[in-house]
Coordinates of C-alpha atoms in Angstrom, one line a residue:
Chain A
M52 CA 5.0 -31.2 -11.2
S53 CA 4.8 -30.9 -7.4
L54 CA 1.9 -29.1 -5.8
K55 CA 4.5 -27.7 -3.3
Y56 CA 5.6 -25.2 -5.9
W57 CA 2.2 -24.1 -7.1
S58 CA 3.1 -20.5 -6.6
V59 CA 5.9 -20.7 -9.1
W60 CA 3.6 -22.5 -11.6
V61 CA 0.8 -19.9 -11.2
L62 CA 3.3 -17.1 -11.7
A63 CA 4.9 -18.7 -14.7
L64 CA 1.4 -19.2 -16.2
W65 CA 0.6 -15.5 -15.9
V66 CA 3.9 -14.5 -17.3
L67 CA 3.5 -16.8 -20.2
A68 CA -0.1 -15.5 -20.8
A69 CA 1.2 -12.0 -20.8
I70 CA 4.0 -12.8 -23.3
V71 CA 1.5 -14.7 -25.6
A72 CA -0.9 -11.7 -25.4
S73 CA 1.9 -9.4 -26.5
L74 CA 2.9 -11.6 -29.4
V75 CA -0.6 -12.6 -30.7
D76 CA -3.3 -10.0 -31.3
F77 CA -6.5 -11.5 -29.6
Q78 CA -8.4 -8.2 -30.4
P79 CA -9.1 -7.3 -26.8
N80 CA -10.9 -4.1 -27.9
Q81 CA -13.2 -5.7 -30.5
I82 CA -16.8 -4.9 -29.7
H83 CA -19.7 -7.4 -30.3
L84 CA -22.9 -5.4 -29.7
D85 CA -25.1 -8.5 -29.7
L86 CA -23.1 -10.1 -26.9
I87 CA -23.1 -7.4 -24.2
L88 CA -22.6 -9.1 -20.8
A89 CA -23.1 -12.5 -22.4
K90 CA -22.4 -15.4 -20.0
P91 CA -19.4 -17.7 -20.5
S92 CA -19.9 -20.3 -23.2
F93 CA -17.8 -23.0 -24.8
G94 CA -16.3 -20.8 -27.5
H95 CA -15.9 -17.8 -25.2
L96 CA -14.7 -19.2 -21.9
L97 CA -15.2 -16.1 -19.7
G98 CA -18.0 -14.4 -21.5
F99 CA -18.3 -10.7 -22.5
D100 CA -18.1 -7.3 -20.7
D101 CA -20.6 -4.4 -20.6
L102 CA -19.5 -3.1 -24.0
G103 CA -19.6 -6.5 -25.6
R104 CA -15.9 -7.2 -25.6
E105 CA -14.7 -10.7 -24.8
I106 CA -13.3 -10.9 -21.3
L107 CA -10.6 -13.5 -21.7
P108 CA -8.5 -11.5 -24.2
R109 CA -8.9 -8.4 -22.1
L110 CA -7.8 -10.3 -19.0
L111 CA -4.6 -11.3 -20.9
A112 CA -4.1 -7.8 -22.1
G113 CA -4.6 -6.6 -18.5
A114 CA -2.0 -9.2 -17.3
Q115 CA 0.4 -7.9 -19.8
V116 CA 0.0 -4.3 -18.6
S117 CA 0.2 -5.3 -15.0
L118 CA 3.4 -7.4 -15.4
L119 CA 5.0 -4.8 -17.6
V120 CA 4.4 -2.1 -15.1
V121 CA 5.6 -4.3 -12.2
A122 CA 8.8 -5.3 -14.1
L123 CA 9.7 -1.8 -15.2
V124 CA 9.0 -0.2 -11.8
T125 CA 11.0 -3.0 -10.0
I126 CA 14.0 -2.5 -12.3
I127 CA 13.9 1.3 -11.9
T128 CA 13.3 1.4 -8.1
A129 CA 15.7 -1.5 -7.3
S130 CA 18.5 0.2 -9.2
V131 CA 18.0 3.6 -7.7
G132 CA 17.3 2.3 -4.2
I133 CA 20.3 -0.1 -4.1
M134 CA 22.6 2.6 -5.4
L135 CA 21.5 5.2 -2.9
G136 CA 21.5 2.7 -0.1
M137 CA 25.1 1.6 -0.9
V138 CA 26.4 5.1 -1.1
S139 CA 24.6 6.1 2.1
G140 CA 25.7 3.1 4.1
Y141 CA 29.3 3.1 2.8
Y142 CA 30.1 6.7 3.1
G143 CA 28.0 7.5 6.2
G144 CA 28.2 11.0 7.6
W145 CA 26.0 13.8 6.1
V146 CA 25.2 11.7 3.0
D147 CA 23.7 9.0 5.2
R148 CA 21.8 11.4 7.4
T149 CA 20.3 13.2 4.4
L150 CA 19.2 9.9 2.8
I151 CA 17.6 8.8 6.1
Q152 CA 15.7 12.0 6.4
I153 CA 14.5 11.8 2.8
T154 CA 13.3 8.2 3.2
D155 CA 11.6 9.1 6.5
V156 CA 9.6 11.7 4.6
F157 CA 8.5 9.2 2.0
L158 CA 7.6 6.6 4.6
A159 CA 5.4 9.2 6.3
F160 CA 2.9 8.9 3.4
P161 CA 0.9 5.8 4.2
G162 CA 0.6 3.0 1.6
I163 CA -0.1 4.1 -2.0
L164 CA -1.4 7.6 -1.0
L165 CA 1.6 9.4 -2.5
A166 CA 1.4 7.3 -5.7
I167 CA -2.3 8.2 -6.0
A168 CA -1.4 11.9 -5.6
F169 CA 1.4 11.8 -8.1
A170 CA -0.6 9.8 -10.6
A171 CA -3.4 12.3 -10.3
V172 CA -1.3 15.4 -10.9
L173 CA 0.9 13.8 -13.6
G174 CA -2.1 12.7 -15.6
A175 CA -3.2 9.3 -16.9
G176 CA -1.2 7.0 -19.1
L177 CA 1.3 4.2 -18.9
S178 CA 4.5 6.2 -18.5
N179 CA 3.0 8.5 -15.8
L180 CA 1.7 5.4 -14.0
I181 CA 5.2 3.9 -14.0
L182 CA 6.7 7.3 -12.9
A183 CA 4.2 7.7 -10.0
L184 CA 4.9 4.2 -8.7
S185 CA 8.6 4.6 -9.1
I186 CA 8.8 7.9 -7.2
T187 CA 7.2 6.2 -4.3
S188 CA 8.6 2.7 -4.1
W189 CA 12.4 3.0 -4.1
V190 CA 12.5 3.6 -0.4
G191 CA 12.3 0.0 0.8
Y192 CA 15.3 -1.0 -1.3
A193 CA 17.4 2.0 -0.1
R194 CA 16.7 1.3 3.5
L195 CA 17.4 -2.4 3.3
T196 CA 20.6 -1.9 1.3
R197 CA 21.9 0.8 3.7
A198 CA 21.3 -1.4 6.7
Q199 CA 23.1 -4.4 5.2
V200 CA 26.0 -2.3 3.9
L201 CA 26.5 -0.8 7.4
S202 CA 27.3 -4.3 8.7
L203 CA 29.0 -5.5 5.6
R204 CA 31.5 -2.6 5.8
Q205 CA 32.9 -4.2 9.0
R206 CA 33.4 -7.7 7.4
Q207 CA 37.0 -8.8 7.0
H208 CA 36.8 -9.5 3.3
V209 CA 35.7 -6.0 2.7
M210 CA 38.4 -4.5 4.9
A211 CA 41.0 -6.7 3.2
A212 CA 39.8 -5.4 -0.2
E213 CA 40.0 -1.9 1.1
S214 CA 43.6 -2.3 2.3
L215 CA 44.6 -3.9 -0.9
G216 CA 43.5 -0.7 -2.6
S217 CA 40.4 -1.9 -4.5
S218 CA 38.3 0.9 -5.8
T219 CA 35.1 1.8 -4.0
L220 CA 33.0 0.8 -7.0
R221 CA 34.7 -2.6 -7.1
I222 CA 34.1 -3.2 -3.4
M223 CA 30.5 -2.3 -3.8
L224 CA 29.8 -4.4 -6.8
K225 CA 32.1 -7.4 -6.2
H226 CA 32.3 -7.7 -2.5
M227 CA 29.0 -6.3 -1.2
L228 CA 26.3 -6.7 -3.9
P229 CA 26.6 -10.6 -4.1
L230 CA 26.0 -10.7 -0.3
L231 CA 23.0 -8.4 -0.6
A232 CA 21.3 -10.4 -3.4
A233 CA 19.3 -12.8 -1.1
P234 CA 17.6 -10.2 1.1
L235 CA 17.0 -7.9 -1.8
L236 CA 15.4 -10.8 -3.8
V237 CA 12.9 -11.3 -1.0
E238 CA 12.2 -7.6 -0.7
A239 CA 11.7 -7.4 -4.4
T240 CA 9.2 -10.3 -4.4
Y241 CA 7.0 -8.7 -1.7
S242 CA 7.4 -5.3 -3.4
M243 CA 6.1 -6.8 -6.6
A244 CA 3.0 -8.2 -5.0
G245 CA 2.4 -4.7 -3.6
L246 CA 2.9 -3.2 -7.1
V247 CA 0.4 -5.5 -8.7
I248 CA -2.2 -4.2 -6.2
A249 CA -1.0 -0.6 -6.6
E250 CA -1.3 -0.7 -10.4
A251 CA -4.8 -2.1 -10.2
S252 CA -5.7 0.4 -7.5
L253 CA -4.6 3.4 -9.6
S254 CA -6.5 2.0 -12.7
F255 CA -9.5 1.3 -10.5
L256 CA -9.5 5.0 -9.6
G257 CA -9.2 5.9 -13.3
L258 CA -5.6 7.0 -12.9
G259 CA -3.8 4.3 -14.9
I260 CA -4.2 2.9 -18.3
Q261 CA -7.0 4.7 -20.2
A262 CA -10.0 3.3 -22.1
P263 CA -10.4 1.4 -24.3
N264 CA -7.2 -0.4 -23.4
A265 CA -7.6 -3.1 -20.8
S266 CA -6.3 -3.1 -17.2
W267 CA -7.4 -5.2 -14.3
G268 CA -8.3 -2.2 -12.1
A269 CA -10.5 -0.6 -14.7
M270 CA -12.1 -3.9 -15.6
L271 CA -12.9 -4.5 -11.9
R272 CA -14.5 -1.1 -11.6
D273 CA -16.7 -1.8 -14.6
G274 CA -17.4 -5.3 -13.4
V275 CA -18.6 -4.1 -10.0
R276 CA -21.3 -2.0 -11.7
Y277 CA -22.7 -5.1 -13.3
M278 CA -22.1 -7.4 -10.3
L279 CA -25.7 -8.4 -10.0
I280 CA -26.6 -9.1 -13.6
A281 CA -23.3 -10.4 -14.8
P282 CA -21.2 -11.8 -11.8
H283 CA -18.9 -13.7 -14.2
F284 CA -17.3 -10.3 -15.2
V285 CA -16.2 -9.2 -11.8
L286 CA -15.4 -12.7 -10.6
A287 CA -13.1 -13.4 -13.6
V288 CA -11.0 -10.3 -13.0
G289 CA -11.0 -10.4 -9.2
L290 CA -10.0 -14.0 -9.0
S291 CA -7.2 -13.5 -11.6
L292 CA -5.8 -10.6 -9.6
M293 CA -6.1 -12.7 -6.4
T294 CA -4.2 -15.7 -7.8
L295 CA -1.4 -13.5 -9.1
V296 CA -0.9 -11.6 -5.8
L297 CA -1.3 -14.8 -3.8
A298 CA 1.3 -16.6 -5.9
V299 CA 3.9 -13.8 -5.6
N300 CA 3.3 -13.5 -1.8
V301 CA 3.7 -17.2 -1.3
L302 CA 6.8 -17.2 -3.5
G303 CA 8.2 -14.5 -1.2
D304 CA 7.5 -16.5 1.9
R305 CA 9.1 -19.6 0.4
L306 CA 12.2 -17.6 -0.8
R307 CA 12.5 -16.1 2.7
D308 CA 12.4 -19.5 4.4
Y309 CA 14.7 -21.0 1.8
L310 CA 17.3 -18.2 1.9
D311 CA 16.9 -18.1 5.7
I312 CA 16.3 -14.4 6.0
H313 CA 14.7 -12.9 9.1
G314 CA 12.7 -9.7 9.5
Chain B
M68 CA 11.2 11.3 24.7
M69 CA 12.1 14.9 23.8
M70 CA 14.4 13.6 21.1
R71 CA 11.7 11.6 19.6
L72 CA 9.3 14.6 19.6
L73 CA 11.9 16.8 18.0
G74 CA 12.8 14.1 15.4
V75 CA 9.2 14.6 14.0
V76 CA 9.9 18.2 13.0
P77 CA 12.1 17.6 9.9
V78 CA 9.7 14.8 8.8
V79 CA 6.7 17.1 9.0
L80 CA 8.6 19.8 7.2
G81 CA 9.6 17.3 4.5
V82 CA 6.0 16.1 4.2
V83 CA 4.8 19.7 3.8
L84 CA 7.5 20.3 1.1
L85 CA 6.6 17.2 -0.9
T86 CA 2.9 17.9 -0.9
F87 CA 3.7 21.5 -1.8
L88 CA 5.7 20.3 -4.8
L89 CA 2.8 18.1 -5.9
V90 CA 1.0 21.0 -7.7
H91 CA 4.3 21.7 -9.5
A92 CA 4.5 18.2 -10.8
V93 CA 1.5 19.0 -13.0
P94 CA 2.8 18.9 -16.6
G95 CA 2.4 22.2 -18.3
D96 CA 0.5 25.0 -16.7
P97 CA -1.4 23.8 -13.6
V98 CA -3.9 26.7 -13.9
E99 CA -4.9 25.6 -17.4
V100 CA -5.2 21.9 -16.3
M101 CA -7.4 22.9 -13.4
L102 CA -9.7 25.4 -15.1
G103 CA -9.8 23.7 -18.5
E104 CA -9.2 25.4 -21.8
S105 CA -12.5 27.3 -21.9
A106 CA -11.7 29.5 -18.9
S107 CA -11.4 33.2 -19.4
S108 CA -8.0 34.8 -19.1
A109 CA -9.3 36.9 -16.2
D110 CA -10.2 33.7 -14.3
R111 CA -6.8 32.3 -15.0
M112 CA -5.0 35.4 -13.8
Q113 CA -7.2 35.3 -10.7
L114 CA -6.4 31.7 -9.9
R115 CA -2.7 32.1 -10.7
A116 CA -2.6 35.0 -8.2
D117 CA -4.7 33.1 -5.6
L118 CA -2.3 30.1 -5.7
G119 CA 0.7 32.4 -5.8
L120 CA 1.9 30.8 -9.0
D121 CA 3.1 34.1 -10.3
Q122 CA 5.8 34.2 -7.5
P123 CA 9.2 32.5 -7.4
I124 CA 8.9 29.0 -6.0
Y125 CA 10.7 29.7 -2.7
V126 CA 8.4 32.6 -2.0
Q127 CA 5.4 30.3 -2.8
F128 CA 6.7 27.8 -0.3
G129 CA 7.2 30.5 2.3
V130 CA 3.6 31.7 1.8
Y131 CA 2.3 28.1 1.9
L132 CA 4.1 27.4 5.2
N133 CA 2.9 30.7 6.7
K134 CA -0.7 30.0 5.8
L135 CA -0.4 26.4 7.0
A136 CA 0.9 27.6 10.4
H137 CA -2.2 29.7 10.6
G138 CA -4.4 26.8 9.8
D139 CA -5.2 28.0 6.3
L140 CA -5.2 25.3 3.7
G141 CA -6.5 27.5 0.9
V142 CA -9.8 27.5 -0.9
S143 CA -11.3 24.8 -3.1
I144 CA -11.4 25.8 -6.8
H145 CA -14.6 23.9 -7.3
S146 CA -16.8 24.8 -4.4
K147 CA -14.9 28.0 -3.4
K148 CA -15.2 26.9 0.3
P149 CA -12.2 27.0 2.6
I150 CA -10.5 23.6 2.4
V151 CA -10.2 23.4 6.2
D152 CA -14.0 23.4 6.4
L153 CA -14.3 20.6 3.8
L154 CA -11.8 18.5 5.8
A155 CA -13.5 19.2 9.1
E156 CA -16.8 18.0 7.6
R157 CA -15.3 14.7 6.4
L158 CA -12.8 13.9 9.1
P159 CA -15.4 12.4 11.6
A160 CA -16.7 9.9 9.0
T161 CA -13.2 8.7 8.3
A162 CA -12.2 8.5 11.9
K163 CA -15.4 6.5 12.7
L164 CA -14.6 4.1 9.8
A165 CA -11.0 3.7 10.7
L166 CA -11.6 3.1 14.4
L167 CA -14.3 0.5 13.8
A168 CA -12.0 -1.2 11.2
L169 CA -9.2 -1.3 13.8
S170 CA -11.5 -2.8 16.4
F171 CA -12.7 -5.5 13.9
A172 CA -9.0 -6.2 13.1
I173 CA -8.0 -6.6 16.7
L174 CA -11.2 -8.7 17.5
I175 CA -10.5 -11.1 14.6
G176 CA -6.7 -11.0 14.3
L177 CA -5.6 -11.4 17.9
P178 CA -7.6 -14.5 18.9
L179 CA -6.9 -16.1 15.5
G180 CA -3.2 -15.5 15.9
I181 CA -3.2 -16.9 19.5
V182 CA -5.0 -20.0 18.5
A183 CA -2.7 -20.5 15.5
A184 CA 0.3 -20.3 17.8
L185 CA -1.1 -22.7 20.4
K186 CA -2.1 -25.2 17.7
V187 CA 1.0 -24.7 15.6
S188 CA 1.1 -27.0 12.5
Q189 CA -2.3 -28.4 13.3
W190 CA -5.5 -27.6 11.4
P191 CA -6.4 -24.3 13.2
D192 CA -2.9 -23.0 12.4
K193 CA -3.2 -24.1 8.7
L194 CA -6.7 -22.6 8.4
A195 CA -5.6 -19.3 9.9
N196 CA -2.6 -19.2 7.6
L197 CA -4.8 -20.0 4.5
L198 CA -7.3 -17.3 5.6
S199 CA -4.7 -14.6 6.2
L200 CA -2.8 -15.4 2.9
S201 CA -6.0 -15.3 0.8
I202 CA -7.2 -12.1 2.5
S203 CA -3.8 -10.4 2.0
A204 CA -4.2 -11.1 -1.7
M205 CA -7.6 -9.4 -1.8
P206 CA -7.3 -5.6 -2.5
H207 CA -10.0 -3.5 -0.9
F208 CA -11.7 -2.9 -4.3
W209 CA -12.2 -6.6 -4.6
M210 CA -13.0 -7.4 -1.0
G211 CA -15.5 -4.5 -0.7
P212 CA -17.7 -5.5 -3.7
M213 CA -17.6 -9.2 -2.6
L214 CA -18.8 -8.3 0.9
M215 CA -21.4 -6.0 -0.7
M216 CA -22.6 -8.8 -2.9
I217 CA -22.9 -11.3 -0.1
F218 CA -24.2 -9.3 2.8
A219 CA -26.2 -6.5 1.1
L220 CA -27.4 -7.9 -2.2
W221 CA -27.9 -11.6 -1.5
L222 CA -28.6 -11.8 2.2
G223 CA -30.0 -8.2 2.5
L224 CA -28.6 -7.8 6.0
L225 CA -26.8 -4.5 5.6
P226 CA -27.1 -1.4 3.4
V227 CA -25.3 -1.5 0.1
S228 CA -23.6 1.9 0.5
G229 CA -24.1 5.4 1.5
M230 CA -24.3 6.8 5.1
E231 CA -28.0 7.1 5.9
S232 CA -28.4 4.1 8.0
G233 CA -26.4 3.4 11.2
T234 CA -25.3 0.0 10.1
A235 CA -23.9 1.3 6.8
V236 CA -20.4 1.6 8.4
I237 CA -20.1 -2.1 9.0
L238 CA -19.3 -3.3 5.5
P239 CA -16.6 -0.7 4.7
A240 CA -15.2 -1.2 8.2
L241 CA -15.1 -5.0 7.6
T242 CA -13.4 -4.5 4.2
L243 CA -10.6 -2.5 5.9
G244 CA -10.6 -4.6 9.0
F245 CA -10.1 -7.9 7.3
S246 CA -6.9 -7.0 5.6
L247 CA -5.5 -5.6 8.8
A248 CA -6.7 -8.7 10.7
A249 CA -4.8 -10.9 8.2
I250 CA -1.5 -9.1 9.0
L251 CA -2.3 -9.0 12.7
T252 CA -2.9 -12.8 12.7
R253 CA 0.5 -13.6 11.2
M254 CA 2.2 -11.1 13.6
T255 CA 0.4 -12.4 16.7
R256 CA 1.2 -16.0 15.7
A257 CA 4.9 -15.3 15.2
S258 CA 5.2 -13.2 18.3
M259 CA 3.4 -15.7 20.5
L260 CA 5.5 -18.6 19.2
E261 CA 8.6 -16.8 20.1
V262 CA 7.4 -16.0 23.6
L263 CA 6.0 -19.5 24.3
H264 CA 9.5 -21.0 24.3
E265 CA 10.7 -18.6 27.0
D266 CA 11.7 -19.8 30.4
F267 CA 9.2 -17.6 32.2
I268 CA 6.4 -19.5 30.5
R269 CA 7.7 -22.8 31.7
T270 CA 8.0 -21.3 35.2
A271 CA 4.5 -20.0 35.0
R272 CA 3.3 -23.5 34.1
A273 CA 5.5 -25.2 36.7
K274 CA 4.1 -23.1 39.5
G275 CA 0.7 -24.4 38.6
L276 CA -1.1 -21.5 36.9
T277 CA -4.0 -22.3 34.8
E278 CA -3.3 -22.5 31.1
R279 CA -5.6 -19.5 30.6
A280 CA -3.5 -17.3 33.0
V281 CA -0.3 -18.5 31.3
I282 CA -1.4 -17.5 27.9
L283 CA -3.3 -14.4 28.6
R284 CA -1.4 -12.8 31.4
H285 CA 2.1 -14.0 30.8
A286 CA 2.6 -14.9 27.2
L287 CA 0.3 -12.4 25.5
R288 CA 1.6 -9.5 27.5
A289 CA 5.1 -10.1 26.4
A290 CA 4.0 -10.9 22.8
L291 CA 2.1 -7.7 22.6
L292 CA 5.1 -5.4 22.1
P293 CA 6.1 -6.2 18.5
I294 CA 2.3 -6.4 17.7
V295 CA 1.7 -2.8 18.9
T296 CA 4.6 -1.6 16.7
V297 CA 3.3 -3.3 13.6
L298 CA -0.2 -2.2 14.3
G299 CA 1.0 1.4 14.4
L300 CA 2.8 1.1 11.1
Q301 CA -0.1 -0.8 9.5
L302 CA -2.5 1.9 10.4
G303 CA -0.9 3.6 7.5
S304 CA -2.2 1.0 5.0
L305 CA -5.6 1.3 6.8
L306 CA -5.6 5.1 6.2
A307 CA -4.5 4.7 2.6
G308 CA -7.2 2.0 2.2
T309 CA -9.9 4.4 3.1
V310 CA -9.4 6.1 -0.2
I311 CA -10.5 3.1 -2.2
T312 CA -13.0 1.7 0.4
E313 CA -14.8 5.0 0.9
T314 CA -15.1 5.3 -2.9
V315 CA -16.5 1.8 -3.2
F316 CA -19.1 2.3 -0.5
S317 CA -19.9 6.0 -1.2
W318 CA -18.7 6.8 2.4
D319 CA -18.2 10.6 2.6
G320 CA -14.9 10.7 4.3
I321 CA -11.5 12.2 3.5
G322 CA -10.6 9.4 1.2
R323 CA -13.6 10.0 -1.0
L324 CA -13.0 13.8 -0.9
L325 CA -9.5 13.0 -2.3
V326 CA -10.9 11.0 -5.2
E327 CA -13.6 13.6 -5.9
S328 CA -11.0 16.4 -5.9
I329 CA -8.8 14.4 -8.4
E330 CA -11.8 13.9 -10.7
K331 CA -12.6 17.6 -10.6
R332 CA -8.9 18.5 -10.9
D333 CA -9.3 20.5 -7.7
Y334 CA -5.6 20.1 -6.8
P335 CA -5.5 22.3 -3.7
V336 CA -8.0 20.0 -2.1
T337 CA -6.0 16.9 -3.3
Q338 CA -2.9 18.4 -1.8
A339 CA -4.6 19.2 1.5
C340 CA -6.1 15.7 1.8
V341 CA -2.7 14.0 1.2
L342 CA -1.1 16.4 3.7
V343 CA -3.6 15.8 6.4
V344 CA -3.6 12.0 6.1
A345 CA 0.2 11.9 6.1
L346 CA 0.3 14.1 9.2
I347 CA -2.3 11.9 11.0
Y348 CA -0.1 8.9 10.2
V349 CA 3.1 10.6 11.5
M350 CA 1.2 11.5 14.7
V351 CA -0.1 7.9 15.1
N352 CA 3.4 6.5 14.8
L353 CA 4.7 9.0 17.3
A354 CA 1.9 7.9 19.7
T355 CA 2.7 4.2 19.0
D356 CA 6.3 4.9 20.0
I357 CA 5.3 6.6 23.2
I358 CA 2.8 3.8 24.1
Y359 CA 5.6 1.3 23.5
T360 CA 7.6 2.8 26.3
K361 CA 4.6 2.6 28.6
I362 CA 4.0 -1.0 27.9
D363 CA 7.6 -2.1 28.2
P364 CA 9.5 -0.4 31.0
R365 CA 12.8 -1.8 29.4
V366 CA 12.4 0.5 26.4
R367 CA 13.6 4.0 26.8
F368 CA 14.4 6.6 24.1
A369 CA 18.1 7.0 23.7
S370 CA 19.1 10.4 25.0

């Protein structure tokens, strides 16, 4: 086990933890009134929160929510974005101009502002959280795919396939998509790191998963309130979030260097 | 230049349309959601008429655009005050916070990036890389409380939150500034590394300029271009970051107004906050593009 690949190991560990938490019921919502804000101890490694719930199982449940949201939003936005980008880049003309205009409008909303607004009006809950994040994060994939397809369209193997009468769908899927995989993979990795933070931000503002279910953002908000008397609470959640985001970002850097992608 | 200015028009229209549609994304009846179930039917009718929700949607959009053109953003459901006044009250606080954060980011990020590029692969570079990576992984709602814990609660140097004291702006500005500084460090390093290999740097050294002049006057000036662009784009994450940071530090700016309006289901205010922040961002990017042409005489807008 090389230390060089620590980002992969950290990520794998969190994914494993999330899977285990979804298979085994660690009772993350179980309340122990005598153990409110109890410090970490041998049997309870991370201690208890402000309602007397054990932090470790809640942390795992939060990881499960976070990774589930990130995975689903990535699948939805990558599919939609890649499809729109391909159509736009391949056909050009008014289709392309329309898509560019639409993406420009979405990019005019800074950061997660639009996701916050959509999550607010849609109402709380897991599916609305996924919807709000999906509405706002397909743009990166669409722009990247379009730019790549514009140049791929001039490649000889694509022109050869066209003159041999391949269907457009076949050209897109067999002749273009494999060449898009590397840059899209890097884009997806960075986007996932952003989504982990976005999900936590929305939950922090009370717009994501609702109580009593655990999410890292909501746990951090509660933890901050008891920062002085029970620092173990906020530290456990904050450091967990940090390791996950750091691992995904570093993985993105490594992938980019390895696949030799610029920009 | 004219083309760039005109290009903003469809974007602004699209932004207005999307924020207009926000209220229509409310599941069910927005009036019921906003007033709650206990509201009288007279109140509901009143609000429905005030918001124009009894009209067809294209008429509503026309009315919305017309009001907007006259500087009318509607009235807050909660406080009954004109939203324009609410925004005008809060805007200076956010501007102060954002500008100070930007200054912190430049003061920290630029020198750190330059040093990292000059000492590439040595310990200053590695340290800068480690710092910027770790800070990038710290969302504002984690960085903010940590700074609060260290500087306000343990060391007692700065106020915890609020706006009463003059130094209260420092911690929220640092929270926002650090994450921008992390990106700026990486950008400056990459941009400087590229420039330092150029022929004109070798020429500058060969003609006997001091290293200081070579770095600051020749290399940095050329390296600054991509940095300015990224800075313009990243101001967006700074603006979006004010929402969380202002909430953490009880700083009464537009970001906190947005969160308060969400909690009170005062959606016209939510809508207005989102619109104003997005429009500010569009204008900042436009300004960045124009500044770009001023710094680099080679760049001209395609006619």
